[in-house]
mmCIF file of C-alpha atoms in Angstrom:
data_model
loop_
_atom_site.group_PDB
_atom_site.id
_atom_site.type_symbol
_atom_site.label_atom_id
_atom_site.label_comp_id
_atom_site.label_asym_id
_atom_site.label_seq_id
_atom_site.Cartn_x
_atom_site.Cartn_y
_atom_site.Cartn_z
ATOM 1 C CA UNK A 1 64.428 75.017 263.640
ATOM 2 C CA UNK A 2 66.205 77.290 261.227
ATOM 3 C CA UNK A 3 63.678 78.661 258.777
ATOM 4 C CA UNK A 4 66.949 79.066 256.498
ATOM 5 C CA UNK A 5 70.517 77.735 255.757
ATOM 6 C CA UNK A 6 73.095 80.039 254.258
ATOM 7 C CA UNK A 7 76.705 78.768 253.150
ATOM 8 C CA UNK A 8 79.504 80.068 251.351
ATOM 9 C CA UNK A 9 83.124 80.092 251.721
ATOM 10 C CA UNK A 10 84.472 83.032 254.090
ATOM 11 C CA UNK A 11 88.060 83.171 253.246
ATOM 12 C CA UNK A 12 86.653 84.789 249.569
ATOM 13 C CA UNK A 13 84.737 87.720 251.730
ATOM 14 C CA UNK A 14 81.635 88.014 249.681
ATOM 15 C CA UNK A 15 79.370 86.068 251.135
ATOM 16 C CA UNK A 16 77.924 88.782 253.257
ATOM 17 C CA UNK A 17 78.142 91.175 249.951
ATOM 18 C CA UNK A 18 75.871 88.734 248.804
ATOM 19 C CA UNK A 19 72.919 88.682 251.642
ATOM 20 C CA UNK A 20 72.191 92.613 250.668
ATOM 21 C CA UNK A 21 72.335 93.767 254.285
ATOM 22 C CA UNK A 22 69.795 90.826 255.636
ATOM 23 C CA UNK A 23 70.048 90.925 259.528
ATOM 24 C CA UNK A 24 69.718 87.200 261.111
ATOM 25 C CA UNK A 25 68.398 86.228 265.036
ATOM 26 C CA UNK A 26 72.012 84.055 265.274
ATOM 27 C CA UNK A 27 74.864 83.400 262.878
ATOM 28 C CA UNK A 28 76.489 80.185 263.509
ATOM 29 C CA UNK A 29 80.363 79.076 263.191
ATOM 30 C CA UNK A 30 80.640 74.837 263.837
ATOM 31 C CA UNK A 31 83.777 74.266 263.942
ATOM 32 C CA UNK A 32 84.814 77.048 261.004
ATOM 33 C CA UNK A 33 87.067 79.647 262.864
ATOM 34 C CA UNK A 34 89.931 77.283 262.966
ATOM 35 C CA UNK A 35 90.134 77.089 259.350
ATOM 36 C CA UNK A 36 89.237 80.602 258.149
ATOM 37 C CA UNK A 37 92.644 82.877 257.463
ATOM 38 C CA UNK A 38 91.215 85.998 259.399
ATOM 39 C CA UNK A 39 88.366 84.396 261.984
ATOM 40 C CA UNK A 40 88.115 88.348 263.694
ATOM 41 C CA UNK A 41 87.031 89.226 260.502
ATOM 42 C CA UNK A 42 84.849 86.772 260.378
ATOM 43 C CA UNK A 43 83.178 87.010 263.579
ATOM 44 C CA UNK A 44 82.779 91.163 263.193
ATOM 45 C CA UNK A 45 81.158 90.827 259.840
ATOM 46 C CA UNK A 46 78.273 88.013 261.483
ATOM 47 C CA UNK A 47 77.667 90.982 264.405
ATOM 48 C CA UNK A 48 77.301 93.818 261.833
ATOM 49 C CA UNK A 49 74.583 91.342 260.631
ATOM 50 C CA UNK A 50 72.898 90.505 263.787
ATOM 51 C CA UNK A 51 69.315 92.149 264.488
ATOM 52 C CA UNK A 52 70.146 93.472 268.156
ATOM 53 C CA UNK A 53 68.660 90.955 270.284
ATOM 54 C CA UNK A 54 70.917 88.474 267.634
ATOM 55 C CA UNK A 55 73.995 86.297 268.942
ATOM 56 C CA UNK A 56 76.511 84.382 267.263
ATOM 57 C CA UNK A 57 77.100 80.722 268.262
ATOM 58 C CA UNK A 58 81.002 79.312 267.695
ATOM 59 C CA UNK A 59 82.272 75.438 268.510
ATOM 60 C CA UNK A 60 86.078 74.935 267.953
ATOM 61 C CA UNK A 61 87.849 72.589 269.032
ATOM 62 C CA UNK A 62 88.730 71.436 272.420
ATOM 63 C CA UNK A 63 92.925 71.698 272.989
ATOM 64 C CA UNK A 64 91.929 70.135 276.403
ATOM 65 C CA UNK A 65 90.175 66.874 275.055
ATOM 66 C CA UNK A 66 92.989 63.869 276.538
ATOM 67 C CA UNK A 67 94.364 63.400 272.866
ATOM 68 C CA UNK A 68 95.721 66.665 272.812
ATOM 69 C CA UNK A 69 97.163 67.195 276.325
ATOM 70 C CA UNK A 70 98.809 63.847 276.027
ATOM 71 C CA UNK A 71 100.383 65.206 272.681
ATOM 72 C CA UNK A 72 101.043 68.444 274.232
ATOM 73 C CA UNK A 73 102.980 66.882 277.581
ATOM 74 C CA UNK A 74 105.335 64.964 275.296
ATOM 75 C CA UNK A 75 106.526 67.952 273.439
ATOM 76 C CA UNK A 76 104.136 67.907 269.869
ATOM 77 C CA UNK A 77 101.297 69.586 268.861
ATOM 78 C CA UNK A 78 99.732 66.809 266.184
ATOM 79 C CA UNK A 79 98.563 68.380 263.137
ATOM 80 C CA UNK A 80 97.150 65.077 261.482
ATOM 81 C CA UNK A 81 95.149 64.298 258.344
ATOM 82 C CA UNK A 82 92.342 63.967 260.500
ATOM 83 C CA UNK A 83 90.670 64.583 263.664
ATOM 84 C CA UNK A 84 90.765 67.347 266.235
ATOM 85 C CA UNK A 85 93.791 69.052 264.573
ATOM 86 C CA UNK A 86 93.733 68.276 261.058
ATOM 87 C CA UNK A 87 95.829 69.907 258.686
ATOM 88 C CA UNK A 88 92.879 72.127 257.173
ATOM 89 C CA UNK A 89 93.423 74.038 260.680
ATOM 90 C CA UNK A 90 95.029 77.754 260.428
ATOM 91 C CA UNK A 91 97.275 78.212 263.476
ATOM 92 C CA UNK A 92 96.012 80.864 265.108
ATOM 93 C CA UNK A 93 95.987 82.909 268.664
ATOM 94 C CA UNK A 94 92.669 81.042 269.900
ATOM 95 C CA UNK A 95 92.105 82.813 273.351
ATOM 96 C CA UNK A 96 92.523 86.037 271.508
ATOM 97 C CA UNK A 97 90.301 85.249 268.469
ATOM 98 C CA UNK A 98 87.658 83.723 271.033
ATOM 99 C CA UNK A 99 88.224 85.417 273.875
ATOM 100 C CA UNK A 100 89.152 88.801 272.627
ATOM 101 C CA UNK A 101 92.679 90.446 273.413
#
């Protein structure tokens, strides 16, 4: 159970200005790296901020759920309104934001 819940918006840059050098045991992204405008710079900023036995936790979404690959085999990629791909999405590289280069 999280003993507390920080949010802000990441694309401004000051929410970790605002935590005063406060190290956390895990920093979590649900489904947020998709629609930040510079998600490495995200992710290194939650490390600096990790005590060392910390981790950081991502979700994003799956480009292999059925959807998707159906999409994908007929020539789109299906930026919608809503659902997996919604339009609040940032194209990005995802293997090398997630994966590293």
């Amino acid at each position: 159970m999280a003993e507390r819940v920080i949010v802000g918006d990441l694309n401004v840059g000051t929410l970790w200005q605002e935590l005063d050098g406060e190290q956390f045991d895990v920093v979590t992204f649900g489904d947020v790296l998709e629609h930040l405008l510079e998600p490495l710079d995200a992710l290194r900023a939650a490390v600096r901020h990790l005590k060392p036995s910390g981790f950081v936790v991502i979700s994003v979404p799956n480009i292999a759920h059925g959807d998707v690959r159906i999409a994908l085999l007929l020539g789109t990629f299906p930026y919608r309104e809503t659902g997996l791909l919604d339009r609040t999405h940032v194209p990005v590289l995802y293997q090398e934001v997630v994966c590293g280069p």
